[in-house]
Coordinates of C-alpha atoms in Angstrom, one line a residue:
Chain A
M1 CA 0.4 0.0 0.1
F2 CA 3.0 1.5 1.8
I3 CA 4.8 1.9 -2.2
A4 CA 1.9 2.1 -4.3
R5 CA 1.0 5.6 -3.2
R6 CA 4.6 7.1 -3.5
F7 CA 4.3 5.9 -6.7
F8 CA 1.4 7.7 -7.1
S9 CA 2.9 11.2 -6.1
V10 CA 6.1 11.0 -8.7
S11 CA 4.1 10.0 -11.4
R12 CA 1.5 12.3 -11.4
L13 CA 1.9 15.1 -15.0
L14 CA 3.5 17.9 -14.4
S15 CA 0.3 20.8 -15.7
S16 CA -0.5 24.4 -15.8
K17 CA -2.0 25.9 -13.9
V18 CA -3.5 30.6 -13.9
A19 CA -4.9 32.2 -11.9
V20 CA -6.6 35.5 -13.1
I21 CA -8.0 38.2 -10.2
G22 CA -10.7 40.0 -11.6
A23 CA -14.3 39.0 -13.3
G24 CA -15.1 41.3 -15.1
P25 CA -14.6 40.8 -19.4
S26 CA -11.3 41.0 -19.5
G27 CA -11.5 38.6 -16.8
F28 CA -13.7 36.7 -19.1
Y29 CA -11.8 37.6 -22.1
T30 CA -8.5 36.0 -21.4
S31 CA -9.7 33.1 -19.3
L32 CA -12.2 31.7 -21.9
N33 CA -8.8 32.4 -24.8
L34 CA -6.1 30.5 -22.7
L35 CA -9.3 28.2 -22.5
R36 CA -9.2 27.2 -26.6
D37 CA -6.1 25.4 -25.2
K38 CA -6.7 22.0 -25.6
D39 CA -4.9 21.2 -22.9
P40 CA -6.8 18.4 -20.5
D41 CA -4.2 18.9 -17.4
L42 CA -4.7 23.4 -18.0
Q43 CA -6.2 25.0 -15.0
V44 CA -8.1 27.8 -15.0
D45 CA -9.5 29.9 -12.0
M46 CA -10.8 32.5 -11.5
F47 CA -11.5 35.4 -8.3
E48 CA -13.2 38.0 -7.4
K49 CA -14.6 40.3 -4.4
N50 CA -17.8 40.6 -5.2
P51 CA -19.7 37.3 -5.2
C52 CA -21.8 38.3 -8.5
P53 CA -19.6 37.9 -11.7
F54 CA -19.0 40.6 -14.6
G55 CA -18.2 43.4 -12.4
L56 CA -19.0 46.5 -14.9
V57 CA -21.2 44.7 -17.2
R58 CA -23.4 44.0 -13.8
Y59 CA -22.4 47.5 -12.0
G60 CA -21.7 50.1 -15.1
V61 CA -24.1 49.1 -17.8
A62 CA -27.0 51.8 -18.2
P63 CA -30.0 49.7 -17.9
D64 CA -31.2 50.6 -21.1
H65 CA -28.8 48.8 -22.6
P66 CA -29.6 45.7 -21.8
E67 CA -28.2 44.1 -25.8
V68 CA -23.9 44.7 -24.1
K69 CA -24.9 42.7 -21.1
N70 CA -25.3 40.2 -23.3
C71 CA -22.0 39.0 -23.4
Q72 CA -22.2 37.3 -20.0
D73 CA -23.9 34.3 -21.9
R74 CA -21.0 34.2 -23.5
F75 CA -18.8 34.6 -19.8
Q76 CA -21.5 31.9 -19.0
D77 CA -19.5 29.2 -21.4
T78 CA -17.0 29.3 -18.7
R79 CA -19.8 25.9 -16.6
E80 CA -19.6 24.5 -19.6
D81 CA -15.2 23.8 -18.7
A82 CA -14.0 22.0 -15.4
R83 CA -10.9 23.4 -16.5
F84 CA -12.6 26.7 -14.6
Q85 CA -13.2 27.9 -11.8
Y86 CA -15.2 30.7 -10.9
F87 CA -14.2 31.4 -6.7
G88 CA -16.4 35.2 -5.8
N89 CA -16.6 36.6 -2.3
V90 CA -12.8 35.1 -3.1
S91 CA -10.9 38.7 -1.7
I92 CA -6.9 38.2 -3.0
G93 CA -5.2 39.9 0.0
S94 CA -6.8 39.1 2.8
D95 CA -8.6 35.9 1.9
L96 CA -6.3 34.4 0.5
K97 CA -2.7 36.2 0.1
L98 CA -1.1 37.1 -2.9
K99 CA 2.0 35.3 -2.4
E100 CA -0.3 31.9 -1.7
L101 CA -1.4 32.5 -5.9
Y102 CA 1.9 32.9 -6.9
D103 CA 2.7 29.3 -4.5
N104 CA 0.5 28.1 -7.0
Y105 CA -0.2 28.9 -10.1
D106 CA 2.2 29.5 -13.0
A107 CA 1.3 32.7 -14.0
V108 CA -1.4 34.8 -12.2
V109 CA -3.1 37.5 -14.8
Y110 CA -4.2 40.6 -13.3
A111 CA -7.7 41.3 -14.1
Y112 CA -9.2 43.6 -11.6
G113 CA -9.8 47.4 -13.2
S114 CA -10.8 50.0 -10.9
S115 CA -12.0 51.2 -7.5
L116 CA -11.2 55.0 -7.5
E117 CA -12.8 57.5 -9.7
N118 CA -10.2 60.7 -10.2
K119 CA -10.6 63.7 -8.9
L120 CA -11.3 67.2 -10.0
G121 CA -9.1 68.0 -6.7
I122 CA -11.1 71.0 -5.9
P123 CA -12.2 71.8 -1.9
G124 CA -15.7 70.8 -1.4
E125 CA -15.4 67.9 -3.8
E126 CA -15.0 64.9 -1.3
D127 CA -17.4 66.0 1.5
H128 CA -20.4 68.0 -0.3
P129 CA -23.4 65.9 -0.5
A130 CA -24.3 67.6 -4.2
I131 CA -21.0 66.7 -5.5
I132 CA -21.2 63.3 -6.3
N133 CA -18.9 61.4 -8.0
S134 CA -19.6 59.0 -11.2
R135 CA -18.8 56.0 -9.7
A136 CA -21.4 56.7 -6.8
F137 CA -24.4 57.7 -9.4
V138 CA -23.9 54.7 -11.3
G139 CA -23.0 51.9 -8.4
W140 CA -26.7 53.8 -7.3
Y141 CA -29.4 52.9 -10.3
N142 CA -27.3 49.8 -10.7
G143 CA -27.7 47.6 -8.0
D144 CA -23.9 48.9 -6.5
P145 CA -24.2 47.5 -2.5
E146 CA -22.0 49.9 -1.8
Y147 CA -23.9 53.3 -3.8
K148 CA -27.7 52.4 -2.1
D149 CA -28.3 55.0 0.3
L150 CA -27.3 57.4 -1.8
D151 CA -30.5 59.2 -2.2
P152 CA -29.1 61.2 -3.9
P153 CA -31.6 65.0 -3.9
L154 CA -32.5 65.6 -7.5
D155 CA -36.6 66.1 -5.2
K156 CA -34.8 69.4 -5.3
V157 CA -32.4 70.3 -8.0
K158 CA -33.1 71.4 -11.2
S159 CA -30.3 72.1 -13.1
V160 CA -27.1 69.3 -13.1
V161 CA -23.7 69.8 -14.8
I162 CA -22.1 66.9 -15.3
I163 CA -18.1 66.9 -15.5
G164 CA -16.6 65.5 -18.5
N165 CA -16.4 63.9 -21.8
G166 CA -16.4 60.6 -22.0
N167 CA -19.8 57.3 -23.2
V168 CA -20.2 58.0 -18.5
A169 CA -21.1 61.4 -18.9
I170 CA -23.8 60.8 -22.6
D171 CA -25.3 57.9 -19.8
L172 CA -25.7 59.7 -16.5
A173 CA -26.9 62.8 -18.8
R174 CA -30.1 60.3 -20.6
V175 CA -31.0 58.9 -16.9
L176 CA -30.9 62.5 -15.7
L177 CA -33.0 63.2 -18.2
A178 CA -35.1 60.3 -20.2
P179 CA -39.2 59.9 -19.6
I180 CA -40.1 58.0 -16.9
N181 CA -43.1 57.0 -17.7
D182 CA -42.2 53.8 -20.6
H183 CA -37.9 54.3 -20.7
W184 CA -37.7 52.5 -17.8
K185 CA -40.4 49.7 -18.3
G186 CA -39.0 46.4 -18.2
T187 CA -35.3 47.3 -17.2
D188 CA -32.7 46.9 -14.4
I189 CA -32.8 49.7 -12.4
T190 CA -33.1 49.8 -9.2
D191 CA -36.1 50.2 -6.9
H192 CA -34.9 52.8 -5.7
A193 CA -33.2 54.7 -8.1
L194 CA -36.6 55.2 -9.9
A195 CA -38.7 56.4 -7.3
M196 CA -36.0 59.2 -6.3
L197 CA -36.1 60.0 -10.6
N198 CA -40.1 60.0 -10.0
L199 CA -39.7 62.7 -8.0
S200 CA -36.7 64.9 -10.0
T201 CA -37.7 68.1 -11.2
V202 CA -34.5 68.4 -13.9
N203 CA -34.8 69.5 -16.3
K204 CA -31.1 71.2 -18.0
V205 CA -28.2 69.4 -18.0
T206 CA -24.5 70.7 -18.8
I207 CA -22.6 68.6 -19.8
V208 CA -18.8 70.1 -19.5
A209 CA -15.3 69.1 -21.0
R210 CA -12.2 70.2 -20.0
R211 CA -10.8 70.7 -23.4
G212 CA -12.5 71.3 -27.3
F213 CA -14.8 70.1 -29.2
L214 CA -12.9 66.7 -31.4
E215 CA -11.5 66.0 -27.7
S216 CA -14.4 64.7 -27.0
K217 CA -14.1 60.7 -25.8
F218 CA -17.8 60.1 -26.5
T219 CA -19.5 58.0 -29.5
N220 CA -21.9 59.0 -32.0
K221 CA -24.1 56.2 -30.9
E222 CA -25.0 57.3 -27.4
F223 CA -24.3 61.1 -28.5
K224 CA -26.7 59.7 -31.3
E225 CA -29.4 58.7 -28.8
L226 CA -29.4 61.3 -26.5
L227 CA -29.9 63.6 -28.9
E228 CA -33.0 61.5 -30.3
L229 CA -34.8 61.8 -26.4
Y230 CA -35.8 65.0 -28.5
K231 CA -38.7 62.5 -29.5
E232 CA -39.8 63.0 -26.0
G233 CA -39.7 66.1 -25.2
V234 CA -35.7 66.0 -24.3
H235 CA -33.9 69.0 -26.4
F236 CA -30.9 69.3 -27.3
G237 CA -30.3 73.1 -26.3
G238 CA -26.4 73.6 -27.5
W239 CA -23.1 74.1 -26.8
P240 CA -20.5 76.5 -27.9
E241 CA -20.1 76.4 -31.3
Q242 CA -18.7 80.5 -32.1
K243 CA -15.7 78.6 -30.2
F244 CA -15.6 76.0 -32.7
A245 CA -16.7 77.4 -36.2
T246 CA -13.4 76.5 -37.2
L247 CA -14.2 73.0 -38.1
N248 CA -16.8 73.9 -40.9
D249 CA -14.2 74.8 -42.7
M250 CA -11.7 71.1 -42.0
T251 CA -11.6 68.2 -43.0
L252 CA -12.5 65.7 -40.5
G253 CA -12.2 62.1 -40.1
R254 CA -14.7 59.8 -40.9
V255 CA -16.4 59.6 -36.5
D256 CA -15.8 63.7 -35.9
K257 CA -17.2 64.6 -39.0
R258 CA -20.2 62.4 -38.2
R259 CA -20.3 64.0 -35.1
L260 CA -20.3 67.5 -35.5
S261 CA -23.4 66.8 -38.0
L262 CA -24.6 65.3 -35.7
V263 CA -24.7 68.6 -33.6
N264 CA -25.8 69.9 -36.5
K265 CA -28.8 68.1 -38.1
Y266 CA -30.1 68.7 -34.1
I267 CA -29.7 71.8 -33.3
G268 CA -32.5 72.7 -36.2
I269 CA -34.9 70.0 -35.3
A270 CA -34.3 72.3 -31.3
S271 CA -35.3 75.9 -34.1
Q272 CA -37.7 74.0 -34.9
Q273 CA -39.7 72.5 -31.5
N274 CA -42.2 74.9 -29.9
E275 CA -42.0 75.8 -26.8
D276 CA -42.8 73.9 -24.1
S277 CA -41.8 75.2 -20.7
G278 CA -41.7 71.0 -19.0
S279 CA -39.5 70.5 -21.3
K280 CA -36.0 69.4 -20.8
E281 CA -32.9 70.6 -22.3
W282 CA -29.5 69.5 -21.7
F283 CA -25.6 72.1 -23.5
L284 CA -23.2 70.6 -23.9
D285 CA -20.0 72.6 -23.4
Y286 CA -16.6 72.9 -23.9
L287 CA -13.2 75.0 -22.8
K288 CA -14.0 75.1 -18.7
S289 CA -11.9 73.9 -15.9
P290 CA -13.6 73.8 -13.1
I291 CA -12.9 76.0 -9.8
G292 CA -14.8 76.6 -7.1
F293 CA -18.5 75.8 -6.5
K294 CA -21.3 78.2 -4.4
V295 CA -23.9 77.1 -1.9
D296 CA -26.8 77.7 -1.9
P297 CA -27.3 80.7 1.1
E298 CA -31.1 78.8 1.3
N299 CA -29.4 75.5 1.8
S300 CA -25.8 74.3 2.1
E301 CA -26.9 71.2 1.5
L302 CA -27.1 72.5 -2.3
L303 CA -24.7 73.7 -4.7
R304 CA -25.8 77.9 -6.2
E305 CA -23.1 77.1 -8.7
I306 CA -20.1 76.1 -10.3
I307 CA -17.0 78.0 -10.7
F308 CA -14.9 77.5 -14.5
R309 CA -11.7 79.0 -15.4
E310 CA -12.4 79.8 -19.4
S311 CA -9.6 78.4 -21.7
S312 CA -8.7 79.4 -25.5
I313 CA -8.2 76.9 -28.5
T314 CA -6.4 76.9 -31.4
I315 CA -7.0 74.0 -34.0
E316 CA -3.7 73.3 -35.7
K317 CA -3.3 70.8 -38.6
I318 CA -0.9 68.7 -38.8
E319 CA 0.4 66.4 -41.1
G320 CA 0.8 62.9 -40.6
Q321 CA 1.6 59.7 -42.2
D322 CA 1.3 59.6 -46.0
H323 CA 0.6 63.0 -46.7
K324 CA -2.9 62.0 -44.5
Y325 CA -4.4 65.3 -42.1
K326 CA -5.2 65.1 -38.4
Y327 CA -5.8 68.4 -35.9
K328 CA -4.8 69.1 -33.2
S329 CA -5.9 71.3 -30.4
K330 CA -4.0 73.4 -28.3
I331 CA -6.0 74.9 -25.1
E332 CA -4.7 77.2 -22.6
P333 CA -6.2 78.9 -19.9
T334 CA -6.6 82.3 -19.3
N335 CA -7.7 84.9 -16.6
E336 CA -11.9 84.7 -17.9
F337 CA -14.5 82.7 -15.7
S338 CA -17.5 82.1 -15.8
S339 CA -20.4 79.9 -14.1
I340 CA -23.5 78.1 -14.5
E341 CA -26.3 77.4 -12.4
C342 CA -26.4 74.8 -11.2
Q343 CA -28.3 73.0 -7.3
L344 CA -25.3 69.2 -8.7
V345 CA -22.3 67.9 -9.9
I346 CA -21.1 65.1 -11.2
P347 CA -18.0 64.4 -12.1
S348 CA -17.3 61.6 -14.8
I349 CA -13.1 61.8 -15.0
G350 CA -12.6 58.2 -15.3
Y351 CA -11.4 56.5 -12.7
K352 CA -8.4 54.9 -10.9
C353 CA -7.0 51.7 -9.8
K354 CA -5.9 50.4 -6.7
P355 CA -1.6 48.3 -5.7
L356 CA -2.9 46.2 -3.9
A357 CA -1.5 45.2 -0.7
E358 CA 1.3 42.8 -1.1
F359 CA 2.3 44.5 -4.2
K360 CA 5.6 46.1 -2.8
E361 CA 7.1 42.9 -0.5
L362 CA 6.4 40.6 -4.6
G363 CA 8.7 42.9 -6.7
I364 CA 4.9 44.0 -7.9
P365 CA 5.4 47.6 -10.0
F366 CA 3.0 49.8 -9.5
D367 CA 2.8 53.0 -11.6
D368 CA 0.6 55.5 -8.7
K369 CA -0.5 58.9 -11.2
R370 CA -1.5 56.9 -13.2
G371 CA -2.8 54.6 -11.6
V372 CA -2.1 51.1 -14.0
I373 CA 0.1 48.4 -13.9
P374 CA 3.0 49.5 -15.6
N375 CA 3.8 46.6 -18.3
V376 CA 4.9 45.6 -22.3
D377 CA 1.5 44.5 -23.9
G378 CA 0.3 43.0 -21.3
Q379 CA 3.0 41.3 -19.2
V380 CA 4.0 42.9 -15.2
Q381 CA 7.2 44.8 -16.1
G382 CA 9.6 43.5 -13.8
K383 CA 7.5 40.2 -12.6
E384 CA 8.0 37.1 -14.0
D385 CA 4.6 34.5 -14.4
S386 CA 2.9 38.3 -14.4
Y387 CA 0.5 39.6 -16.3
C388 CA -2.6 41.7 -16.6
V389 CA -5.5 43.2 -19.3
G390 CA -7.4 45.6 -18.7
W391 CA -8.3 48.8 -16.8
I392 CA -5.4 48.1 -14.9
A393 CA -3.2 47.5 -17.7
N394 CA -4.0 50.8 -20.0
G395 CA -5.9 53.5 -17.7
S396 CA -10.1 53.6 -17.4
R397 CA -10.5 53.5 -20.9
G398 CA -11.8 51.2 -23.1
N399 CA -15.0 48.5 -22.3
I400 CA -15.9 45.4 -24.4
N401 CA -15.2 45.3 -27.6
S402 CA -11.9 46.7 -26.5
A403 CA -11.4 43.7 -23.8
V404 CA -11.9 41.7 -26.1
M405 CA -9.1 43.2 -28.3
T406 CA -6.9 42.9 -25.2
S407 CA -7.8 39.8 -24.3
A408 CA -7.0 37.2 -27.2
L409 CA -3.5 38.8 -27.7
L410 CA -2.4 38.0 -23.6
A411 CA -3.3 34.7 -24.0
D412 CA -2.1 33.9 -26.8
I413 CA 1.6 35.6 -24.7
I414 CA 0.6 33.9 -21.5
Q415 CA 0.2 30.6 -23.0
E416 CA 3.9 31.3 -24.9
G417 CA 5.6 31.8 -21.8
L418 CA 2.8 29.2 -19.9
K419 CA 5.8 26.6 -17.2
S420 CA 4.4 24.3 -16.4
S421 CA 4.6 22.5 -13.3
N422 CA 3.5 20.6 -9.7
K423 CA 2.1 23.4 -7.9
E424 CA -1.0 22.2 -6.1
G425 CA -3.4 25.9 -7.8
R426 CA -7.1 24.8 -7.3
S427 CA -6.9 21.6 -4.9
V428 CA -5.2 23.9 -1.6
I429 CA -6.5 27.2 -2.8
E430 CA -9.0 25.8 -1.7
S431 CA -8.7 23.8 1.5
L432 CA -7.1 27.6 2.2
L433 CA -10.6 29.1 1.6
T434 CA -12.8 26.4 3.9
E435 CA -9.4 26.6 6.8
R436 CA -10.5 30.1 7.1
K437 CA -14.5 30.0 6.8
V438 CA -14.7 31.6 3.7
Q439 CA -18.4 31.6 1.9
V440 CA -17.4 31.1 -1.5
V441 CA -20.0 32.0 -4.4
N442 CA -18.8 28.9 -7.0
W443 CA -21.1 28.9 -10.2
E444 CA -23.8 27.3 -9.1
D445 CA -24.1 29.5 -6.4
W446 CA -24.6 33.3 -8.0
M447 CA -27.1 30.6 -9.8
K448 CA -29.5 30.8 -7.9
I449 CA -28.5 34.5 -6.9
E450 CA -29.9 35.5 -10.1
Q451 CA -32.4 32.9 -10.9
Y452 CA -33.8 35.1 -7.6
E453 CA -32.7 37.9 -9.4
R454 CA -34.7 37.1 -12.1
T455 CA -38.0 35.7 -10.4
L456 CA -37.9 39.3 -7.6
G457 CA -37.7 40.4 -11.1
E458 CA -40.4 39.1 -13.0
Q459 CA -42.2 40.5 -10.3
K460 CA -42.0 43.8 -10.3
G461 CA -42.0 44.0 -14.8
K462 CA -38.9 43.9 -14.3
I463 CA -35.8 41.9 -16.6
M464 CA -33.8 41.2 -13.3
D465 CA -34.4 43.0 -9.8
K466 CA -30.8 42.7 -8.1
V467 CA -29.7 42.4 -5.0
T468 CA -28.0 45.4 -3.6
D469 CA -26.9 44.1 -0.1
Y470 CA -23.7 41.7 -0.1
N471 CA -25.1 39.3 2.9
R472 CA -28.9 39.1 1.1
M473 CA -26.1 37.7 -1.9
L474 CA -24.5 35.1 0.7
E475 CA -27.9 34.3 2.3
I476 CA -29.5 33.0 -1.1
C477 CA -27.2 30.7 -1.9
K478 CA -27.4 28.6 1.0
E479 CA -30.7 28.7 0.8
N480 CA -32.2 25.6 -1.4
L481 CA -34.1 26.9 -3.5
S482 CA -37.0 25.1 -5.4
Chain B
M1 CA -21.3 29.7 -50.0
L2 CA -20.7 31.7 -47.9
S3 CA -15.3 32.2 -47.5
V4 CA -13.9 33.3 -44.6
L5 CA -10.6 34.0 -44.3
T6 CA -9.8 33.3 -41.2
R7 CA -7.7 34.8 -38.3
G8 CA -4.2 36.2 -39.4
V9 CA -2.5 36.6 -36.0
V10 CA 0.6 38.0 -36.9
L11 CA 3.3 37.8 -33.7
A12 CA 6.5 40.0 -33.1
S13 CA 8.6 38.0 -32.6
R14 CA 7.9 34.7 -35.1
R15 CA 7.3 35.2 -39.0
P16 CA 3.1 36.8 -40.0
V17 CA 1.0 33.3 -39.8
D18 CA -1.3 33.4 -42.3
G19 CA -5.0 32.2 -41.6
S20 CA -6.7 29.4 -43.5
Q21 CA -10.1 29.9 -45.7
K22 CA -12.8 27.9 -45.5
T23 CA -16.0 27.7 -47.2
F24 CA -19.1 27.6 -45.8
E25 CA -22.5 26.3 -47.2
V26 CA -25.6 28.5 -45.2
A27 CA -28.7 29.7 -45.6
E28 CA -30.2 32.6 -47.0
G29 CA -30.8 34.7 -43.9
D30 CA -27.9 32.9 -41.6
S31 CA -25.5 36.8 -41.2
I32 CA -22.0 36.4 -41.6
L33 CA -21.8 36.1 -37.5
D34 CA -24.8 33.3 -36.9
I35 CA -23.2 31.4 -39.6
A36 CA -18.9 32.5 -38.2
Q37 CA -20.5 31.2 -34.8
A38 CA -21.8 27.8 -36.7
N39 CA -18.7 26.8 -37.4
G40 CA -16.8 27.7 -34.6
L41 CA -15.1 30.7 -35.9
D42 CA -13.4 32.7 -33.5
M43 CA -16.0 35.6 -33.9
E44 CA -16.5 36.7 -30.8
G45 CA -20.5 38.2 -31.2
A46 CA -20.4 40.4 -28.0
C47 CA -23.7 41.8 -27.8
G48 CA -25.8 38.8 -30.0
G49 CA -26.0 40.4 -32.6
S50 CA -27.4 43.2 -31.8
C51 CA -25.6 46.3 -33.5
A52 CA -24.1 47.0 -29.9
C53 CA -20.6 45.8 -30.9
S54 CA -18.3 45.6 -33.4
T55 CA -16.4 42.5 -32.2
C56 CA -18.3 40.8 -35.5
H57 CA -16.3 43.5 -38.0
V58 CA -15.4 41.6 -41.1
I59 CA -13.2 42.8 -44.2
V60 CA -15.6 42.1 -46.8
D61 CA -14.0 40.3 -50.6
P62 CA -14.3 44.6 -52.8
E63 CA -15.8 42.6 -55.5
Y64 CA -19.1 41.3 -53.7
Y65 CA -19.3 44.7 -50.4
D66 CA -21.3 46.4 -53.1
K67 CA -24.0 44.3 -53.4
I68 CA -24.7 43.7 -49.9
P69 CA -27.2 46.3 -49.1
E70 CA -25.8 50.1 -47.3
P71 CA -24.7 49.9 -43.2
D72 CA -27.6 52.2 -41.8
D73 CA -26.5 54.8 -39.1
D74 CA -26.0 52.3 -36.3
E75 CA -24.1 49.7 -37.9
N76 CA -22.2 53.0 -38.9
D77 CA -21.1 54.6 -35.8
M78 CA -20.4 50.7 -34.3
L79 CA -18.0 50.1 -37.2
D80 CA -15.8 53.9 -36.7
L81 CA -14.9 51.8 -33.2
A82 CA -13.6 48.8 -35.1
F83 CA -10.2 48.1 -35.1
G84 CA -8.3 48.4 -38.2
L85 CA -11.0 49.8 -40.6
T86 CA -11.2 49.6 -43.7
E87 CA -13.7 50.4 -47.4
T88 CA -15.1 47.5 -46.9
S89 CA -16.1 47.0 -43.0
R90 CA -18.6 45.2 -42.4
L91 CA -20.7 44.5 -39.0
G92 CA -21.2 40.6 -39.9
C93 CA -24.5 39.9 -37.5
Q94 CA -26.0 42.9 -40.3
V95 CA -24.6 41.9 -43.1
S96 CA -27.4 38.2 -43.7
M97 CA -26.7 35.6 -46.6
S98 CA -29.0 36.3 -49.8
K99 CA -28.5 34.4 -53.6
D100 CA -27.0 37.7 -54.3
L101 CA -24.0 37.6 -52.3
D102 CA -24.3 33.4 -53.0
G103 CA -20.0 32.9 -53.3
I104 CA -19.7 35.7 -50.8
R105 CA -16.0 35.9 -49.1
V106 CA -14.5 37.5 -46.6
A107 CA -11.6 37.7 -43.7
L108 CA -11.3 38.0 -40.1
P109 CA -9.3 41.1 -39.0
A110 CA -5.6 40.3 -38.0
M111 CA -5.6 41.0 -34.6
T112 CA -1.4 42.6 -34.4
R113 CA 0.4 43.2 -30.9
N114 CA 2.0 46.7 -30.9
M115 CA -1.8 48.1 -30.3
Q116 CA -1.7 50.7 -28.0
N117 CA -4.1 52.3 -25.8
K118 CA -5.0 55.2 -28.6
D119 CA -6.1 52.3 -31.5
F120 CA -9.3 51.6 -29.0
K121 CA -11.5 54.4 -29.2
S122 CA -14.4 53.7 -26.7

């Protein structure tokens, strides 16, 4: 008996094991691509600090964009492959040490995205109740447990200023202004958000960019969607076109040309509409950098206005490759100031990532200023067998589209460098988690939560009703649902 | 019939690997995305074919490009975000097979390393 056991342990196969930290699109597409390899001994284990997977697909994508969430179906293809395992409600740093991952896996992939927001750096930003960062606001309407009690005072607000020019800014404008009655019907917007939107008195939103029209980061599809709300009484009020008059004489690229034509088209429509006292308006504004806020003297929990320093712009034509021209905006601060009257400001200027606690100790570099892990093509600089993908690697740009591509490329690179060893992988990790009494949420458990959310949703006429409490999620996992 | 030139990935440290060409018998009305996925080709349709992403981007053989009904504004807006956009690019989910398109050839865009962040319009 003894001899047989010794033979067994010596002849155990070498295999490759990968730990992926983060269950958003980057983590999933990287895993799916790694699993294309037919190696039967490959192991891919995914660790996610939340009980629920899917990251910003669950908590970032707007409720009225359900088709964008279809990628979740693809992510759940991993259920079919026993070489993959999802470990939800497991936080690397507390439930498991990062070092334990390195001890038990042949490669570690950082795909955990951002958890911090970029700041304007203006006094009041951190604590005034009417300056609400986009991260919190989006989390609030999307059911993120961290923000369910946000309670933005939309019933006391008429004018909102959004600082930023990405798709999140457009989402926010749409959420603030879309007519309540039909727009959210059937979607998974949280009940608490819908209730507040029903009481909302917001009728003016200004989306303010620091730079110029050519630097707008929102995409034309989302922009057009907002413009089209004119059919429902939400009108585009205009933009500082006199500052960008020179654009009309330029040969712009496809995307910019289309954006400009959209603006011109919908301004034309707006001017034809009759004045409607109940209608809502939104504006684009440019070349403004916020420098301060004024508080409402009659209600200190609201703002009265936001103050800007104006910038000037000159747009230069630069010759690029193949005699193609590029336009470069030169933007400079001036000594002119302006203000916009508003009661609520939502900074939406991007997000930043944090290092994990053991990075220094384990020699994993981190760029604190940019909030990313320094890397070359996803290979972490100066640390072997370590990779990163998504916002932790590139900063908070890129969406599901780019995740598909960067993940596929990274999986290739990982495969090239992936070693085989007799590291224990899953079996050791599972023992550690059991010893530490961590309640791991696996795929079956997640399906219980999902089923619960769908059933509750059905009762309310929604596609699903998100559970907004971590403890409740964990309770549901333990229940035996019939 | 639909011929697909599958993705050729250019690796920095090796010579380029050319994709192979595969041909399929297809039914009228099937979208290129449907066909690719039914046949296990390397095409993600992240949004499930609803024109809300550009992961099913294909490059159509110029000979066949004009035979396809023109893309609408929504498709154009998504195509604008596709990496490696060409004059004959289309979204696979928006192109359905018909008798006019019999024999059409499409290529999956190659992904290359050293793609920079600025290549991605988010």
